[in-house]
Tab-separated table of C-alpha atoms and ligand atoms in Angstrom:
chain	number	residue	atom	x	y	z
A	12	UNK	CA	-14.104	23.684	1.791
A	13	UNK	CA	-12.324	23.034	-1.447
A	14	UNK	CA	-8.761	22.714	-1.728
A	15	UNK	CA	-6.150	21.191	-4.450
A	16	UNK	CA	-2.947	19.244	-4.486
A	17	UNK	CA	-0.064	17.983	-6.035
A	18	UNK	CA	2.261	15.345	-5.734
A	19	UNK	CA	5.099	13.354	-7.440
A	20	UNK	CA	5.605	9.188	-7.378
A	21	UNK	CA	8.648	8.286	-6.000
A	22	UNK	CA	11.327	5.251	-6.506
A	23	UNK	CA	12.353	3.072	-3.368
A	24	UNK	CA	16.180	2.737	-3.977
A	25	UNK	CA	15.901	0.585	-0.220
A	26	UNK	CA	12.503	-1.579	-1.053
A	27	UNK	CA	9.500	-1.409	1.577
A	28	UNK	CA	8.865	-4.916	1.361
A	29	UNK	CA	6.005	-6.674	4.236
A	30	UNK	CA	3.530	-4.888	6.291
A	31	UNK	CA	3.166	-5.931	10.199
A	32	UNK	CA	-0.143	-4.071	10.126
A	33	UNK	CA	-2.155	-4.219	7.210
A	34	UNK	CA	-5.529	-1.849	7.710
A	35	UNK	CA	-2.741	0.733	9.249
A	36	UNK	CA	-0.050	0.411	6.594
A	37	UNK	CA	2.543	-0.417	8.803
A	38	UNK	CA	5.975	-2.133	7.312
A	39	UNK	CA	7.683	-4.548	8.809
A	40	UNK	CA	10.907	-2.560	7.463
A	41	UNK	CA	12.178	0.876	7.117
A	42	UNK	CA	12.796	2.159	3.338
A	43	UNK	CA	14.236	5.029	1.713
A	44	UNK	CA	13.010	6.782	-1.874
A	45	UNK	CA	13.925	9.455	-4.184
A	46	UNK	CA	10.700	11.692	-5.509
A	47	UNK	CA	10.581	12.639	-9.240
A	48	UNK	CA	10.064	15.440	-10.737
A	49	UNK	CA	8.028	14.315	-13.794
A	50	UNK	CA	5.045	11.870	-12.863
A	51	UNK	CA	2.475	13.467	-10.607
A	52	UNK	CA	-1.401	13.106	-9.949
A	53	UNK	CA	-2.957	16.389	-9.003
A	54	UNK	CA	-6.319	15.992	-6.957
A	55	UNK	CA	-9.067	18.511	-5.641
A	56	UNK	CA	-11.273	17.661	-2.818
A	57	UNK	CA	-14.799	19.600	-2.488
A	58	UNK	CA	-16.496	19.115	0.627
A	59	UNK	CA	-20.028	19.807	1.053
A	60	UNK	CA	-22.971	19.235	3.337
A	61	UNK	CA	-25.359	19.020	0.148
A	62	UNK	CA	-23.613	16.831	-1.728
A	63	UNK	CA	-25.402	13.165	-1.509
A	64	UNK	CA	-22.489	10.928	-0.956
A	65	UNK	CA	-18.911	10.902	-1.985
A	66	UNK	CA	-17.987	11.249	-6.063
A	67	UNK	CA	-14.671	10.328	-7.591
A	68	UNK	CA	-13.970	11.313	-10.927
A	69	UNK	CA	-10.295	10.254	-11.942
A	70	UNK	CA	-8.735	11.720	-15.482
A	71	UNK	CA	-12.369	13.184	-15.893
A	72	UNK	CA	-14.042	9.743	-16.072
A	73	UNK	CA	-16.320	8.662	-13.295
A	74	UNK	CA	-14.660	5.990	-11.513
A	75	UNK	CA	-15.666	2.416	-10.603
A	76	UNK	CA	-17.432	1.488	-7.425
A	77	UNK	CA	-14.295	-0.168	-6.056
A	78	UNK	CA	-12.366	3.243	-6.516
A	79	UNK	CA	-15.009	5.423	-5.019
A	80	UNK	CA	-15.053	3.204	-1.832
A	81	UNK	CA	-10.866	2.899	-1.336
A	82	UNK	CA	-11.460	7.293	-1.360
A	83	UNK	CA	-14.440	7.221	0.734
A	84	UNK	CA	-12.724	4.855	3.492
A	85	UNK	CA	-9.697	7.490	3.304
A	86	UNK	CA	-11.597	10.468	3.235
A	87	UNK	CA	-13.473	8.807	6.179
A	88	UNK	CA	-9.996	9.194	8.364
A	89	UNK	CA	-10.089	12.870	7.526
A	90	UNK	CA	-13.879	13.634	7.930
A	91	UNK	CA	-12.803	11.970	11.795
A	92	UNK	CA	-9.935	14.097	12.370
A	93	UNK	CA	-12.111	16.882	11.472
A	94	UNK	CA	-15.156	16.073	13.380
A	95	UNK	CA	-17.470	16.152	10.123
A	96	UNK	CA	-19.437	13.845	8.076
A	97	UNK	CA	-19.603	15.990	4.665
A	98	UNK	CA	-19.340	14.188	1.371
A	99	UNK	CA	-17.013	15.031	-1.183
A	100	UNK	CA	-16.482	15.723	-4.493
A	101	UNK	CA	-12.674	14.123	-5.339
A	102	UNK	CA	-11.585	14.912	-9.170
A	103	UNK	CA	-7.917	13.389	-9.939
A	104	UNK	CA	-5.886	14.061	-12.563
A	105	UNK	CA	-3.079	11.176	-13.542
A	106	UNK	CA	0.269	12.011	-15.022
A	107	UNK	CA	2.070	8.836	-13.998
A	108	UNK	CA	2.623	6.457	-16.866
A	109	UNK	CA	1.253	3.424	-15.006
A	110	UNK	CA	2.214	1.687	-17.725
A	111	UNK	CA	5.826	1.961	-17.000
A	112	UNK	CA	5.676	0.278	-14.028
A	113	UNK	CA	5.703	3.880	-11.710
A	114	UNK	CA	2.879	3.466	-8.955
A	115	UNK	CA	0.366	5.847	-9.046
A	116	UNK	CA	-1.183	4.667	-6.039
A	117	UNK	CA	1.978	6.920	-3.838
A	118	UNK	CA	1.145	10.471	-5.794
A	119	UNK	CA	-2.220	9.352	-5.604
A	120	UNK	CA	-2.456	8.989	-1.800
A	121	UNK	CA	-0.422	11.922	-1.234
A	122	UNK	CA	-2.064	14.047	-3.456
A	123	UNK	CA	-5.855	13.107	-1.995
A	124	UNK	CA	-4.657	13.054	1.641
A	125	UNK	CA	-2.857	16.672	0.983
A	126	UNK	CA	-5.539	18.116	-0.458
A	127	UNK	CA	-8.565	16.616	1.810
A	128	UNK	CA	-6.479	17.832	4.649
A	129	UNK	CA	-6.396	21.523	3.643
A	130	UNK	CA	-9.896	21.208	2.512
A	131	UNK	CA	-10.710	20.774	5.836
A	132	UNK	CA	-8.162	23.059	6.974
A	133	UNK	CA	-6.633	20.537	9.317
A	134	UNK	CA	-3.383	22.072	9.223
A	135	UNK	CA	-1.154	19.229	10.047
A	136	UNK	CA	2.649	18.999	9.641
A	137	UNK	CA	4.805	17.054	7.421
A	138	UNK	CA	4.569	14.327	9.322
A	139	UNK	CA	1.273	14.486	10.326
A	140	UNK	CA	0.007	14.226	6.849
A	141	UNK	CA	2.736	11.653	6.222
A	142	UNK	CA	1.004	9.189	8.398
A	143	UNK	CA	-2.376	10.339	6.966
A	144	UNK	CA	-1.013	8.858	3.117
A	145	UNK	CA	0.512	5.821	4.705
A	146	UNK	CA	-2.994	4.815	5.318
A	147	UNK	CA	-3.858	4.795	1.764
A	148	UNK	CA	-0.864	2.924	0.506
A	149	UNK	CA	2.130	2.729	2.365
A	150	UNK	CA	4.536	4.467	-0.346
A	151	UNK	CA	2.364	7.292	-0.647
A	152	UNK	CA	4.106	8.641	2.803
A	153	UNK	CA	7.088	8.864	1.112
A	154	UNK	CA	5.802	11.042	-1.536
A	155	UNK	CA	4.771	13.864	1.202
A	156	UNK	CA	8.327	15.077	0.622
A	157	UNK	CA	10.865	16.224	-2.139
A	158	UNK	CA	14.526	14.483	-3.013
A	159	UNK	CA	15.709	11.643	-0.796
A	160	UNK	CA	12.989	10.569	1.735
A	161	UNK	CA	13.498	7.806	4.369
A	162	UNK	CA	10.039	6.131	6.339
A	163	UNK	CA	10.999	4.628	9.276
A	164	UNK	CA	8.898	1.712	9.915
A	165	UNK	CA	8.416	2.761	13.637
A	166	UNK	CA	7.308	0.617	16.488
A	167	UNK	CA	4.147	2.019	18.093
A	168	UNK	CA	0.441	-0.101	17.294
A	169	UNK	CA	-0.937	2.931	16.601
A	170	UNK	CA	1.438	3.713	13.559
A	171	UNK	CA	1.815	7.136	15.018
A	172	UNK	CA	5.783	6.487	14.729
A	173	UNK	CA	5.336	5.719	11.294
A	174	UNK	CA	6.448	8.444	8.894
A	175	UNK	CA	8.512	9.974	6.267
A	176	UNK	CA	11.171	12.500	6.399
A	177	UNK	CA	13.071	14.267	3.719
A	178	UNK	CA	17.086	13.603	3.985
A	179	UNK	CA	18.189	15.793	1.526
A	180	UNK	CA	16.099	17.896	-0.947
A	181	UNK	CA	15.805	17.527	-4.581
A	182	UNK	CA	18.001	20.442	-5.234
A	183	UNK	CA	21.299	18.977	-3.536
A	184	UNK	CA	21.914	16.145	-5.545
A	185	UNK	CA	21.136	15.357	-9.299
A	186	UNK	CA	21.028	12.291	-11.177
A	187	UNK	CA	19.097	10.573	-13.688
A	188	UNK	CA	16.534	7.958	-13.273
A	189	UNK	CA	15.371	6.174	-15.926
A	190	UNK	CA	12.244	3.851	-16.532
A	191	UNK	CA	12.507	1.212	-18.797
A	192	UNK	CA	9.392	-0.260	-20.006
A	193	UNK	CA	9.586	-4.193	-21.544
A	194	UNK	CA	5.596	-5.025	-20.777
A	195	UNK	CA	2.898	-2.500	-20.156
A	196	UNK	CA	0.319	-5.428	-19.575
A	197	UNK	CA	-1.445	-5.410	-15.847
A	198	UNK	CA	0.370	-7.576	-13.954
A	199	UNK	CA	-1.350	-10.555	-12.245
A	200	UNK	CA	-0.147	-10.260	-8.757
A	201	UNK	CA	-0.225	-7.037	-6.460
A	202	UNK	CA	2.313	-6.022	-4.590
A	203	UNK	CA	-0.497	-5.787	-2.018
A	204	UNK	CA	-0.780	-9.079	-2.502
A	205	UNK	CA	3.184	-10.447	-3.556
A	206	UNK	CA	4.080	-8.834	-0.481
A	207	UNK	CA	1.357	-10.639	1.755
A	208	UNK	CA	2.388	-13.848	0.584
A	209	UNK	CA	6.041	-13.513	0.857
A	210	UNK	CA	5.911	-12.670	4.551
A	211	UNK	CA	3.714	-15.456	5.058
A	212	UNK	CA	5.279	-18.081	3.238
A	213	UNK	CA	9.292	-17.113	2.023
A	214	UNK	CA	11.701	-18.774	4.312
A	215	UNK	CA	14.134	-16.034	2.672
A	216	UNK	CA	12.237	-13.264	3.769
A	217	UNK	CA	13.635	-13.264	7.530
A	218	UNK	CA	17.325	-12.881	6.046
A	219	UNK	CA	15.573	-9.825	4.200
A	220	UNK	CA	14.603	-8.121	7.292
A	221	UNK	CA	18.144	-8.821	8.844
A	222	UNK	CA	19.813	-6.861	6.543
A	223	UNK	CA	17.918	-3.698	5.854
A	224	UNK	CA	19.301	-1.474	8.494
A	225	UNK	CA	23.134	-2.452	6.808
A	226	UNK	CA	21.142	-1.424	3.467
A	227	UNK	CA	19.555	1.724	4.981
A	228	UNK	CA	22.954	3.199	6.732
A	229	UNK	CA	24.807	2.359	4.048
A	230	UNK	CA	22.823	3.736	1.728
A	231	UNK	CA	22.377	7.231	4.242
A	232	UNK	CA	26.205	7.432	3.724
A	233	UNK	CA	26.398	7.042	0.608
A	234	UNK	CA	23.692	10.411	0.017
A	235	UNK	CA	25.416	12.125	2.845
A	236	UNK	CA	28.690	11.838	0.798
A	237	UNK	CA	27.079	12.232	-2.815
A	238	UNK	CA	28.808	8.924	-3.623
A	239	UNK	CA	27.065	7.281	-6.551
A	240	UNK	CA	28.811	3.953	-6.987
A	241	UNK	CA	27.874	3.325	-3.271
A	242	UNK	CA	24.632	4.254	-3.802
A	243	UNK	CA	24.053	2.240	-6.823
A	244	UNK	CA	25.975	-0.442	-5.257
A	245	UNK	CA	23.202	-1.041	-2.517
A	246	UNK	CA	19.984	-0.236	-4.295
A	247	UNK	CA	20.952	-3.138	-6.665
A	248	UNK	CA	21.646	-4.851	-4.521
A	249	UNK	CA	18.531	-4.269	-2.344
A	250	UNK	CA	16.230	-4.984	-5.061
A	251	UNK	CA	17.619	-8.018	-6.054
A	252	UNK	CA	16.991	-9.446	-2.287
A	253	UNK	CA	13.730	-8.034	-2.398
A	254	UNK	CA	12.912	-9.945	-5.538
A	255	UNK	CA	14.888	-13.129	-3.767
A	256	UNK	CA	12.291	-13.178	-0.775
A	257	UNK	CA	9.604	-14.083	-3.598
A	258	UNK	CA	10.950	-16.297	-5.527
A	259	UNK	CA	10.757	-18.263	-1.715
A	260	UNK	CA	7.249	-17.820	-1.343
A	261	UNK	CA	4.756	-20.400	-1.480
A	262	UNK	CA	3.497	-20.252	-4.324
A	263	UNK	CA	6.715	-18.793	-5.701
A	264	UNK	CA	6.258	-14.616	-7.364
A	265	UNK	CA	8.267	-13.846	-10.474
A	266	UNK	CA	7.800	-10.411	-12.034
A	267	UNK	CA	10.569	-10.694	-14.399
A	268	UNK	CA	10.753	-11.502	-18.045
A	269	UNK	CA	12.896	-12.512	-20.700
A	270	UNK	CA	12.857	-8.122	-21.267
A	271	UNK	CA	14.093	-7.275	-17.719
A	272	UNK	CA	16.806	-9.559	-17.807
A	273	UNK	CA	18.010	-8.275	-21.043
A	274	UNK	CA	17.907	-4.764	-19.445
A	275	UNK	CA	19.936	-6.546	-16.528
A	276	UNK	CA	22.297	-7.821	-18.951
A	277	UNK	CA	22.823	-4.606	-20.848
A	278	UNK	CA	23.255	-2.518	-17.631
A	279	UNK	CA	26.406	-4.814	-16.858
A	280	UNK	CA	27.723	-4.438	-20.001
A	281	UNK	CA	28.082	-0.779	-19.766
A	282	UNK	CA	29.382	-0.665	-16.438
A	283	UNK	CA	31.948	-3.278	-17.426
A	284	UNK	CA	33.019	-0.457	-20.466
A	285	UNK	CA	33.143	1.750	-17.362
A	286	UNK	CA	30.177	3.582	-16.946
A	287	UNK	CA	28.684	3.789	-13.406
A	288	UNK	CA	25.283	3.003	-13.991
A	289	UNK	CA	23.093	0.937	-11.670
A	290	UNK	CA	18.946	-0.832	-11.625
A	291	UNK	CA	16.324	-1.203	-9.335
A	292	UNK	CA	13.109	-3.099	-10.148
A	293	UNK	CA	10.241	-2.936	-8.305
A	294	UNK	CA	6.822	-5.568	-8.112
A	295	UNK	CA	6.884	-5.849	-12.034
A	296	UNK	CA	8.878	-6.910	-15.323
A	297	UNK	CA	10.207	-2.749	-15.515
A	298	UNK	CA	13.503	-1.522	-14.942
A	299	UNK	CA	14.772	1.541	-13.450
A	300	UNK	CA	17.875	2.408	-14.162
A	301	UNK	CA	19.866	5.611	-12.602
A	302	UNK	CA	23.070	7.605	-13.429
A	303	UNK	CA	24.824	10.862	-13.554
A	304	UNK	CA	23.385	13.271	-15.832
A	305	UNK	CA	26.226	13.452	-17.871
A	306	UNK	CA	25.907	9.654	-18.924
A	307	UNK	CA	21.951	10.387	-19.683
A	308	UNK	CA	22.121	10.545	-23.132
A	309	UNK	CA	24.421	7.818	-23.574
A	310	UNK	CA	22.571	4.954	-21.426
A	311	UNK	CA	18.914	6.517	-23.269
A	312	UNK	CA	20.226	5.397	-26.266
A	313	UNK	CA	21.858	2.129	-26.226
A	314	UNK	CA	18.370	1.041	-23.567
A	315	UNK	CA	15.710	2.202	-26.530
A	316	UNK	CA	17.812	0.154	-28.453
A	317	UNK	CA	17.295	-3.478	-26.781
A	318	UNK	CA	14.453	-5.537	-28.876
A	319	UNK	CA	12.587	-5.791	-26.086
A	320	UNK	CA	12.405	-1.889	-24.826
A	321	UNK	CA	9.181	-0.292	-25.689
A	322	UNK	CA	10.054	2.803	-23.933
A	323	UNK	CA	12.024	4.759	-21.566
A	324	UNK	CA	11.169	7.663	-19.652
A	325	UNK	CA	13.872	9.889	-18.296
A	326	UNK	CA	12.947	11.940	-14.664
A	327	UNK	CA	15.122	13.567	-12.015
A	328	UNK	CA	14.551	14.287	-8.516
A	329	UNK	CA	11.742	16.352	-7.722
A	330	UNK	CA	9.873	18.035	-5.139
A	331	UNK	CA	7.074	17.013	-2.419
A	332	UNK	CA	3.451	17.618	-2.193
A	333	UNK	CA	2.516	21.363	-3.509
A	334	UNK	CA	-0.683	23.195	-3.398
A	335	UNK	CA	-2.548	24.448	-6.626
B	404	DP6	C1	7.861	-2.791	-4.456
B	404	DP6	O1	3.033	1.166	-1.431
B	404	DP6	O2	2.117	0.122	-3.533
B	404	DP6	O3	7.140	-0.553	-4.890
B	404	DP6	O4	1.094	-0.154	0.903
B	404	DP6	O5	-0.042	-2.101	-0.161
B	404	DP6	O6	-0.338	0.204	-1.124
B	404	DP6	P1	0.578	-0.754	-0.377
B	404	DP6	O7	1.827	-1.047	-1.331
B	404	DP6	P2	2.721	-0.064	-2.191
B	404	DP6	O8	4.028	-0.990	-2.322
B	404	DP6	C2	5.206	-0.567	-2.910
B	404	DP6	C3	6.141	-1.723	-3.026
B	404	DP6	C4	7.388	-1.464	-3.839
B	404	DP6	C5	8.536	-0.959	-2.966
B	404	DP6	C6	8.486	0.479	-2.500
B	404	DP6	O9	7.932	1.365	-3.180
B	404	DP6	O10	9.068	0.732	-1.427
């Protein structure tokens, strides 16, 4: 009853911003991501009926108590579905430069519920085990699935409507996404918790919610006709509202620094000298920042350039959950 997974982080280019349900995961909004081909986690569940209770070792280190019990209340929602109380050995591997802003916690879900799934030979489908990572963090469901993946929010109590499919696969359309780090230090608010507070509180956020579906079709177009302005066009735009509905909230949530509006800055600047080359940000001071391959080099170097870059990482679209 062992089994291993893999599975790439992914960037929202239309934000999931506001849960409706919080112990299910559910958003209040549907959302739409691209899946990377370079930052992973790869996970291997061991169930067994001798082992004592559940152990979590993550990049080879035992992990803290408050780890072990967020994967023991998941793996409790498979040992249900299965009809079994085993423990389980869980040893995760993390190749997503946290650091830079990426969330781990999507691979991470998607890996662990992929691979505790198989372990237990479940057999679900895609969207099946889509629903079963949404329940460890909400992005996670995203990451099921390769190239351009849309989650719609779905309406049932149950969150069985709630799930990710893939639009178009990573092979169809390639561009470059690149992750501009200005801080690596932890930020101080979640976006657990920033996104809690803004639906509580932000008297912007209801304009938020009235313009997603504009956001999301526009944005399906724009894939559907491989039309990258369009598509940059929105996912700036997006972002920007997303980071509008907290600076409403009560108290008010600013991720940005004096770095990420340099990067800002910079990114009009070369699309003024006629580049098409477009940001996203999400719950922290990073910048992503995609275009077309053939500008890749170009937009590397005058980013690592900017005082306040530290690094950028370059990734492309990549493909769902795999098994090792
Ligand atoms: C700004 O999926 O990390 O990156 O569901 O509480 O675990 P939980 O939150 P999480 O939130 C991601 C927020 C975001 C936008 C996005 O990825 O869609």
């Amino acid at each position: 009853m062992k089994a291993t997974a893999k599975a790439n982080t992914n960037i929202a280019l239309i934000k999931y911003w506001g849960k409706r349900d919080e112990k299910l995961f559910l958003p209040m909004n549907s959302s739409l991501s691209v899946t990377l081909d370079r930052f992973y986690t790869i996970t291997t569940v061991e169930f067994n009926e001798s082992f004592e209770k559940d152990i979590f070792f993550l990049d080879n280190v035992i992990a803290s108590d408050k780890e072990v019990e967020k994967v023991s209340k998941f793996l409790d929602k498979v040992r249900i579905a299965a009809g079994v109380t085993y423990p389980a050995l869980v040893s995760s591997e993390n190749k997503v430069p946290t650091a830079a802003g990426f969330a781990s916690s999507a691979s991470g879900f998607a890996a662990l519920a992929a691979a505790a799934a198989k372990a237990l030979q479940l057999d679900l489908s895609g969207r099946e085990l889509s629903v079963l990572a949404r329940q460890g963090s909400g992005s996670a469901c995203r990451s099921i699935y390769g190239g351009f993946v849309e989650w719609h929010k779905g309406i049932e109590a149950d969150g069985s409507d709630s799930f990710a499919n893939q639009l178009l696969d990573e092979n169809a359309w390639d561009f470059s996404i690149l992750s501009v780090l200005v801080a690596s230090e932890q930020k101080n608010v979640s976006s657990r918790d920033g996104m809690r507070q803004t639906v509580l509180t932000s008297p912007f956020y209801k304009g938020w919610l009235d313009t997603i579906e504009g956001d999301l079709s526009a944005l399906r177009d724009a894939i559907g006709d491989r039309d990258f302005d369009s598509l940059g066009k929105v996912m700036e735009s997006n972002a920007l509202k997303m980071h509008g509905t907290m600076l409403g909230a009560e108290p008010p949530i600013l991720y940005w620094q004096s770095g990420t509006m340099d990067v800002i800055h910079h990114i009009q600047l070369l699309r003024s000298s006629g580049i098409p080359v477009y940001f996203t940000i999400d719950a922290g001071p990073n910048v992503k920042v995609l275009c077309m391959p053939k500008h890749e080099q170009i937009v590397y170097e005058s980013l690592i350039k900017l005082p306040k870059v530290k690094k950028v990482f370059t990734c492309h679209p990549g493909e769902g959950v795999t098994y090792l």
